[in-house]
Amino acid sequence: MVTVDRAIQKGRIQLFWMPRVILVSLLALTFAGSEFIGADSPLWIKLGLLALFVLTFTLPLLYYFLMLPRWRIWAFSEVRNVHELKSRAQLAKIFPPEKSFLWRFEIKSAAQTNAIKTLEDRFRQPDIFEDDYSMPYQIEYKACRSGKILPVVLLIGFMAFGLYSIIDSNAVAVVASLFGVAIGIVCVADKFKATGPQLTISNDGITALKHGFHPWADIRNEQVIWRSTVDPAYYALSYEVNGETVDIDLSELLGSKSYMVDHVIRTYRSRYRQMHG
């Protein structure tokens, strides 16, 4: 059997990164080709460049929707815990949400359609818990370093602009840059003031810096979700405690790898069930 992690890794390469590699490569070819075309270039060369431009945006989509059923058939045939795989694949942006209209563009043969229908029987069986022994008693998450870089860069930029404004004797620019430096200092201080763990998930429960500790016995409906209705969108760890919903932004803790927390909460919740029934 193939592990969920292995299936997700392969899916990320085939369905997330490869379409983007194709897009960037064709876009680079289009721009490079445009440098050699002038007003006196033959018509067929201009039409060829136009065709390449169209392929730049259609070929990645064609590749994605061709590979999507192939990955689904392989992954859901080889992985034991299909429910976890489905949840993590959606969070990892490997395939669209369940009721998305994008599924209509999936390109598959009759044989592939039948194979996918056959795999639906596997979803009638519950997942089998297999402990991940590489996961310790608890995992702590601190603010990711990438989230601290941008405020520092902005602060340095405003300071450089302010120095240039002073040299140029531009009073308005000096005031504007000082205002920017003040905002930058506030942002940097906010990012660096919390050096301890912002979120801890363990065999006992979940501890969030702003919400305190809650044991698994009090937690309901824990899940990692993609908040796409807000700007900017972000991954969130959501769970219910005493009738209230806790929503934790994971983007500042794990960045683009926030979807991996789904596996973490599944493992610790399953450990708790094994120990306490």
mmCIF file of C-alpha atoms in Angstrom:
data_model
loop_
_atom_site.group_PDB
_atom_site.id
_atom_site.type_symbol
_atom_site.label_atom_id
_atom_site.label_comp_id
_atom_site.label_asym_id
_atom_site.label_seq_id
_atom_site.Cartn_x
_atom_site.Cartn_y
_atom_site.Cartn_z
ATOM 1 C CA MET A 1 0.000 0.000 0.000
ATOM 2 C CA VAL A 2 1.048 3.570 -0.689
ATOM 3 C CA THR A 3 1.024 6.067 2.186
ATOM 4 C CA VAL A 4 -1.125 9.183 2.101
ATOM 5 C CA ASP A 5 2.015 11.330 2.269
ATOM 6 C CA ARG A 6 3.480 9.585 -0.797
ATOM 7 C CA ALA A 7 0.242 10.011 -2.768
ATOM 8 C CA ILE A 8 0.021 13.693 -1.845
ATOM 9 C CA GLN A 9 3.666 14.234 -2.781
ATOM 10 C CA LYS A 10 3.144 12.657 -6.198
ATOM 11 C CA GLY A 11 -0.103 14.566 -6.702
ATOM 12 C CA ARG A 12 1.571 17.868 -5.851
ATOM 13 C CA ILE A 13 4.238 17.219 -8.468
ATOM 14 C CA GLN A 14 1.865 16.062 -11.208
ATOM 15 C CA LEU A 15 -1.152 18.287 -10.637
ATOM 16 C CA PHE A 16 0.149 21.350 -8.807
ATOM 17 C CA TRP A 17 3.712 22.011 -9.929
ATOM 18 C CA MET A 18 3.831 20.565 -13.457
ATOM 19 C CA PRO A 19 1.022 22.788 -14.845
ATOM 20 C CA ARG A 20 2.847 25.794 -13.391
ATOM 21 C CA VAL A 21 6.154 24.681 -14.903
ATOM 22 C CA ILE A 22 4.469 24.339 -18.300
ATOM 23 C CA LEU A 23 2.862 27.764 -17.934
ATOM 24 C CA VAL A 24 6.099 29.536 -16.982
ATOM 25 C CA SER A 25 8.099 27.731 -19.689
ATOM 26 C CA LEU A 26 5.661 28.614 -22.478
ATOM 27 C CA LEU A 27 5.338 32.161 -21.192
ATOM 28 C CA ALA A 28 9.126 32.542 -21.319
ATOM 29 C CA LEU A 29 9.172 31.174 -24.885
ATOM 30 C CA THR A 30 6.431 33.606 -25.891
ATOM 31 C CA PHE A 31 8.300 36.617 -24.542
ATOM 32 C CA ALA A 32 11.569 35.400 -26.056
ATOM 33 C CA GLY A 33 9.894 34.940 -29.442
ATOM 34 C CA SER A 34 8.299 38.357 -29.331
ATOM 35 C CA GLU A 35 11.764 39.936 -29.119
ATOM 36 C CA PHE A 36 12.598 38.639 -32.599
ATOM 37 C CA ILE A 37 9.386 39.744 -34.311
ATOM 38 C CA GLY A 38 9.161 43.078 -36.034
ATOM 39 C CA ALA A 39 6.675 44.874 -38.248
ATOM 40 C CA ASP A 40 8.215 43.290 -41.348
ATOM 41 C CA SER A 41 8.139 39.710 -40.018
ATOM 42 C CA PRO A 42 6.254 37.152 -42.135
ATOM 43 C CA LEU A 43 2.616 36.551 -41.293
ATOM 44 C CA TRP A 44 3.183 32.885 -40.493
ATOM 45 C CA ILE A 45 5.707 33.808 -37.789
ATOM 46 C CA LYS A 46 3.230 36.225 -36.201
ATOM 47 C CA LEU A 47 0.481 33.572 -36.305
ATOM 48 C CA GLY A 48 2.884 31.044 -34.795
ATOM 49 C CA LEU A 49 3.646 33.377 -31.899
ATOM 50 C CA LEU A 50 -0.077 33.969 -31.389
ATOM 51 C CA ALA A 51 -0.668 30.201 -31.306
ATOM 52 C CA LEU A 52 2.143 29.834 -28.761
ATOM 53 C CA PHE A 53 0.532 32.536 -26.637
ATOM 54 C CA VAL A 54 -2.803 30.686 -26.705
ATOM 55 C CA LEU A 55 -1.074 27.402 -25.819
ATOM 56 C CA THR A 56 0.578 29.114 -22.862
ATOM 57 C CA PHE A 57 -2.762 29.299 -21.060
ATOM 58 C CA THR A 58 -4.549 26.265 -22.523
ATOM 59 C CA LEU A 59 -1.857 23.562 -22.426
ATOM 60 C CA PRO A 60 -1.367 23.673 -18.614
ATOM 61 C CA LEU A 61 -5.123 23.276 -18.132
ATOM 62 C CA LEU A 62 -5.276 20.474 -20.704
ATOM 63 C CA TYR A 63 -2.415 18.684 -18.961
ATOM 64 C CA TYR A 64 -4.063 19.098 -15.547
ATOM 65 C CA PHE A 65 -7.468 17.758 -16.553
ATOM 66 C CA LEU A 66 -5.859 14.863 -18.435
ATOM 67 C CA MET A 67 -3.687 13.838 -15.496
ATOM 68 C CA LEU A 68 -6.352 14.371 -12.829
ATOM 69 C CA PRO A 69 -8.297 11.101 -13.405
ATOM 70 C CA ARG A 70 -5.067 9.140 -13.775
ATOM 71 C CA TRP A 71 -3.772 10.338 -10.420
ATOM 72 C CA ARG A 72 -7.150 9.761 -8.751
ATOM 73 C CA ILE A 73 -7.361 6.166 -9.965
ATOM 74 C CA TRP A 74 -3.791 5.395 -8.904
ATOM 75 C CA ALA A 75 -3.964 7.164 -5.532
ATOM 76 C CA PHE A 76 -7.369 5.949 -4.349
ATOM 77 C CA SER A 77 -6.557 2.408 -5.480
ATOM 78 C CA GLU A 78 -3.252 2.242 -3.629
ATOM 79 C CA VAL A 79 -3.928 4.245 -0.454
ATOM 80 C CA ARG A 80 -5.761 2.566 2.417
ATOM 81 C CA ASN A 81 -7.204 5.654 4.134
ATOM 82 C CA VAL A 82 -9.120 7.221 1.262
ATOM 83 C CA HIS A 83 -11.067 9.672 3.451
ATOM 84 C CA GLU A 84 -7.880 11.259 4.739
ATOM 85 C CA LEU A 85 -6.402 11.272 1.233
ATOM 86 C CA LYS A 86 -9.437 13.053 -0.189
ATOM 87 C CA SER A 87 -9.397 15.697 2.535
ATOM 88 C CA ARG A 88 -5.686 16.364 2.254
ATOM 89 C CA ALA A 89 -5.747 16.387 -1.561
ATOM 90 C CA GLN A 90 -8.358 19.140 -1.540
ATOM 91 C CA LEU A 91 -6.395 21.149 1.012
ATOM 92 C CA ALA A 92 -3.180 20.681 -0.987
ATOM 93 C CA LYS A 93 -4.909 22.086 -4.104
ATOM 94 C CA ILE A 94 -4.410 18.825 -5.988
ATOM 95 C CA PHE A 95 -8.002 18.662 -7.175
ATOM 96 C CA PRO A 96 -11.056 20.944 -6.956
ATOM 97 C CA PRO A 97 -13.648 20.892 -4.153
ATOM 98 C CA GLU A 98 -16.203 18.108 -4.335
ATOM 99 C CA LYS A 99 -19.062 20.096 -5.919
ATOM 100 C CA SER A 100 -16.965 22.454 -8.014
ATOM 101 C CA PHE A 101 -17.956 23.014 -11.652
ATOM 102 C CA LEU A 102 -14.313 22.363 -12.592
ATOM 103 C CA TRP A 103 -14.939 18.624 -12.407
ATOM 104 C CA ARG A 104 -16.892 18.978 -15.671
ATOM 105 C CA PHE A 105 -13.630 19.675 -17.503
ATOM 106 C CA GLU A 106 -11.978 16.444 -16.351
ATOM 107 C CA ILE A 107 -10.852 14.486 -19.412
ATOM 108 C CA LYS A 108 -11.254 10.734 -18.965
ATOM 109 C CA SER A 109 -12.088 7.673 -21.004
ATOM 110 C CA ALA A 110 -15.037 5.348 -20.439
ATOM 111 C CA ALA A 111 -12.712 2.860 -18.747
ATOM 112 C CA GLN A 112 -11.407 5.547 -16.406
ATOM 113 C CA THR A 113 -14.959 6.657 -15.598
ATOM 114 C CA ASN A 114 -15.873 3.087 -14.628
ATOM 115 C CA ALA A 115 -12.697 2.746 -12.566
ATOM 116 C CA ILE A 116 -13.532 5.907 -10.609
ATOM 117 C CA LYS A 117 -17.083 4.678 -9.959
ATOM 118 C CA THR A 118 -15.687 1.375 -8.685
ATOM 119 C CA LEU A 119 -13.450 3.249 -6.251
ATOM 120 C CA GLU A 120 -16.514 4.872 -4.648
ATOM 121 C CA ASP A 121 -17.094 1.612 -2.760
ATOM 122 C CA ARG A 122 -13.915 2.267 -0.764
ATOM 123 C CA PHE A 123 -15.467 5.400 0.737
ATOM 124 C CA ARG A 124 -18.129 3.301 2.445
ATOM 125 C CA GLN A 125 -15.454 1.874 4.725
ATOM 126 C CA PRO A 126 -13.912 3.897 7.593
ATOM 127 C CA ASP A 127 -10.222 4.715 7.590
ATOM 128 C CA ILE A 128 -7.906 2.460 9.584
ATOM 129 C CA PHE A 129 -5.724 4.344 12.039
ATOM 130 C CA GLU A 130 -2.004 3.723 11.730
ATOM 131 C CA ASP A 131 0.048 5.686 14.221
ATOM 132 C CA ASP A 132 2.740 7.923 12.808
ATOM 133 C CA TYR A 133 5.608 7.097 15.175
ATOM 134 C CA SER A 134 7.690 9.950 13.785
ATOM 135 C CA MET A 135 5.232 12.330 15.450
ATOM 136 C CA PRO A 136 6.249 13.158 19.067
ATOM 137 C CA TYR A 137 4.030 13.618 22.136
ATOM 138 C CA GLN A 138 3.345 17.171 21.009
ATOM 139 C CA ILE A 139 4.134 19.528 18.140
ATOM 140 C CA GLU A 140 4.676 23.251 18.606
ATOM 141 C CA TYR A 141 4.199 25.843 15.895
ATOM 142 C CA LYS A 142 5.829 29.254 15.988
ATOM 143 C CA ALA A 143 5.429 32.168 13.589
ATOM 144 C CA CYS A 144 7.174 31.192 10.350
ATOM 145 C CA ARG A 145 10.287 33.113 9.353
ATOM 146 C CA SER A 146 8.895 34.097 5.950
ATOM 147 C CA GLY A 147 6.157 36.063 7.683
ATOM 148 C CA LYS A 148 8.813 38.159 9.422
ATOM 149 C CA ILE A 149 10.853 38.968 6.323
ATOM 150 C CA LEU A 150 8.345 41.232 4.558
ATOM 151 C CA PRO A 151 7.908 43.732 7.446
ATOM 152 C CA VAL A 152 11.700 44.010 7.778
ATOM 153 C CA VAL A 153 12.108 44.589 4.029
ATOM 154 C CA LEU A 154 9.389 47.258 4.064
ATOM 155 C CA LEU A 155 10.963 48.962 7.071
ATOM 156 C CA ILE A 156 14.386 49.068 5.376
ATOM 157 C CA GLY A 157 12.742 50.386 2.200
ATOM 158 C CA PHE A 158 10.991 53.227 4.015
ATOM 159 C CA MET A 159 14.189 54.109 5.871
ATOM 160 C CA ALA A 160 16.161 54.230 2.615
ATOM 161 C CA PHE A 161 13.450 56.362 1.019
ATOM 162 C CA GLY A 162 13.516 58.697 4.021
ATOM 163 C CA LEU A 163 17.315 59.079 3.798
ATOM 164 C CA TYR A 164 17.077 59.846 0.085
ATOM 165 C CA SER A 165 14.307 62.401 0.775
ATOM 166 C CA ILE A 166 16.455 64.167 3.350
ATOM 167 C CA ILE A 167 19.345 64.379 0.891
ATOM 168 C CA ASP A 168 16.937 65.623 -1.802
ATOM 169 C CA SER A 169 15.399 68.143 0.668
ATOM 170 C CA ASN A 170 11.865 66.977 -0.123
ATOM 171 C CA ALA A 171 9.853 67.814 3.000
ATOM 172 C CA VAL A 172 6.661 66.043 1.893
ATOM 173 C CA ALA A 173 8.568 62.857 1.082
ATOM 174 C CA VAL A 174 10.375 63.039 4.433
ATOM 175 C CA VAL A 175 7.058 63.194 6.310
ATOM 176 C CA ALA A 176 5.639 60.348 4.241
ATOM 177 C CA SER A 177 8.709 58.195 4.817
ATOM 178 C CA LEU A 178 8.686 58.878 8.569
ATOM 179 C CA PHE A 179 5.057 57.789 8.653
ATOM 180 C CA GLY A 180 6.007 54.640 6.763
ATOM 181 C CA VAL A 181 8.909 53.943 9.127
ATOM 182 C CA ALA A 182 6.563 54.261 12.116
ATOM 183 C CA ILE A 183 4.148 51.757 10.583
ATOM 184 C CA GLY A 184 7.052 49.465 9.713
ATOM 185 C CA ILE A 185 8.364 49.518 13.278
ATOM 186 C CA VAL A 186 4.908 48.597 14.590
ATOM 187 C CA CYS A 187 4.638 45.701 12.106
ATOM 188 C CA VAL A 188 8.121 44.397 12.887
ATOM 189 C CA ALA A 189 7.511 44.647 16.637
ATOM 190 C CA ASP A 190 4.219 42.772 16.253
ATOM 191 C CA LYS A 191 5.891 39.985 14.286
ATOM 192 C CA PHE A 192 8.829 39.563 16.650
ATOM 193 C CA LYS A 193 7.193 40.080 20.030
ATOM 194 C CA ALA A 194 5.766 36.541 20.180
ATOM 195 C CA THR A 195 8.743 34.189 20.169
ATOM 196 C CA GLY A 196 7.065 31.237 21.889
ATOM 197 C CA PRO A 197 4.751 28.655 20.320
ATOM 198 C CA GLN A 198 1.539 30.104 18.907
ATOM 199 C CA LEU A 199 -0.115 26.686 18.592
ATOM 200 C CA THR A 200 0.566 23.332 20.270
ATOM 201 C CA ILE A 201 -1.158 20.089 19.271
ATOM 202 C CA SER A 202 -0.549 17.059 21.481
ATOM 203 C CA ASN A 203 -1.931 13.741 22.689
ATOM 204 C CA ASP A 204 -3.875 15.696 25.325
ATOM 205 C CA GLY A 205 -5.454 18.416 23.201
ATOM 206 C CA ILE A 206 -4.890 21.746 21.497
ATOM 207 C CA THR A 207 -3.278 24.826 23.026
ATOM 208 C CA ALA A 208 -3.608 28.135 21.192
ATOM 209 C CA LEU A 209 -1.900 31.295 22.404
ATOM 210 C CA LYS A 210 -5.100 33.346 22.167
ATOM 211 C CA HIS A 211 -7.544 30.640 23.251
ATOM 212 C CA GLY A 212 -5.722 28.599 25.870
ATOM 213 C CA PHE A 213 -5.680 24.823 26.318
ATOM 214 C CA HIS A 214 -8.622 22.558 25.447
ATOM 215 C CA PRO A 215 -8.531 18.769 25.906
ATOM 216 C CA TRP A 216 -9.695 16.457 23.130
ATOM 217 C CA ALA A 217 -12.695 15.523 25.257
ATOM 218 C CA ASP A 218 -14.042 19.083 24.866
ATOM 219 C CA ILE A 219 -13.104 19.548 21.203
ATOM 220 C CA ARG A 220 -15.562 18.825 18.390
ATOM 221 C CA ASN A 221 -15.395 19.001 14.575
ATOM 222 C CA GLU A 222 -11.695 19.796 14.339
ATOM 223 C CA GLN A 223 -10.577 20.309 10.757
ATOM 224 C CA VAL A 224 -8.237 22.268 8.530
ATOM 225 C CA ILE A 225 -10.164 24.353 6.027
ATOM 226 C CA TRP A 226 -9.346 26.795 3.256
ATOM 227 C CA ARG A 227 -10.965 30.185 3.929
ATOM 228 C CA SER A 228 -11.451 31.348 0.347
ATOM 229 C CA THR A 229 -14.229 33.876 1.005
ATOM 230 C CA VAL A 230 -11.868 36.344 2.701
ATOM 231 C CA ASP A 231 -9.053 38.456 1.291
ATOM 232 C CA PRO A 232 -6.390 37.287 1.596
ATOM 233 C CA ALA A 233 -7.501 33.656 1.699
ATOM 234 C CA TYR A 234 -5.809 31.408 4.250
ATOM 235 C CA TYR A 235 -5.711 27.938 5.782
ATOM 236 C CA ALA A 236 -7.385 27.770 9.184
ATOM 237 C CA LEU A 237 -7.541 25.224 11.989
ATOM 238 C CA SER A 238 -11.163 25.261 13.074
ATOM 239 C CA TYR A 239 -12.737 23.437 16.020
ATOM 240 C CA GLU A 240 -15.670 23.807 18.390
ATOM 241 C CA VAL A 241 -15.326 24.137 22.176
ATOM 242 C CA ASN A 242 -18.291 24.620 24.512
ATOM 243 C CA GLY A 243 -20.545 25.692 21.662
ATOM 244 C CA GLU A 244 -18.079 28.256 20.292
ATOM 245 C CA THR A 245 -15.948 27.989 17.171
ATOM 246 C CA VAL A 246 -12.204 28.612 17.381
ATOM 247 C CA ASP A 247 -10.566 29.722 14.134
ATOM 248 C CA ILE A 248 -6.755 29.841 13.964
ATOM 249 C CA ASP A 249 -4.937 31.311 10.971
ATOM 250 C CA LEU A 250 -2.251 28.798 9.985
ATOM 251 C CA SER A 251 -0.682 30.872 7.217
ATOM 252 C CA GLU A 252 1.534 32.768 9.675
ATOM 253 C CA LEU A 253 2.724 29.503 11.216
ATOM 254 C CA LEU A 254 3.326 27.205 8.259
ATOM 255 C CA GLY A 255 2.763 29.296 5.142
ATOM 256 C CA SER A 256 2.036 27.182 2.050
ATOM 257 C CA LYS A 257 2.446 23.931 4.029
ATOM 258 C CA SER A 258 -0.472 24.676 6.359
ATOM 259 C CA TYR A 259 -2.524 21.850 4.844
ATOM 260 C CA MET A 260 -0.173 19.356 6.555
ATOM 261 C CA VAL A 261 -1.790 20.156 9.924
ATOM 262 C CA ASP A 262 -4.728 18.018 8.765
ATOM 263 C CA HIS A 263 -2.591 14.889 9.188
ATOM 264 C CA VAL A 264 -1.380 16.116 12.579
ATOM 265 C CA ILE A 265 -4.832 16.610 14.103
ATOM 266 C CA ARG A 266 -6.038 13.287 12.680
ATOM 267 C CA THR A 267 -3.113 11.473 14.300
ATOM 268 C CA TYR A 268 -3.471 13.068 17.730
ATOM 269 C CA ARG A 269 -7.261 12.683 17.743
ATOM 270 C CA SER A 270 -6.897 8.994 16.844
ATOM 271 C CA ARG A 271 -4.317 8.483 19.585
ATOM 272 C CA TYR A 272 -6.730 9.982 22.083
ATOM 273 C CA ARG A 273 -9.532 7.667 20.908
ATOM 274 C CA GLN A 274 -7.281 4.643 21.259
ATOM 275 C CA MET A 275 -6.307 5.622 24.803
ATOM 276 C CA HIS A 276 -9.744 6.701 26.030
ATOM 277 C CA GLY A 277 -12.201 4.966 23.721
#
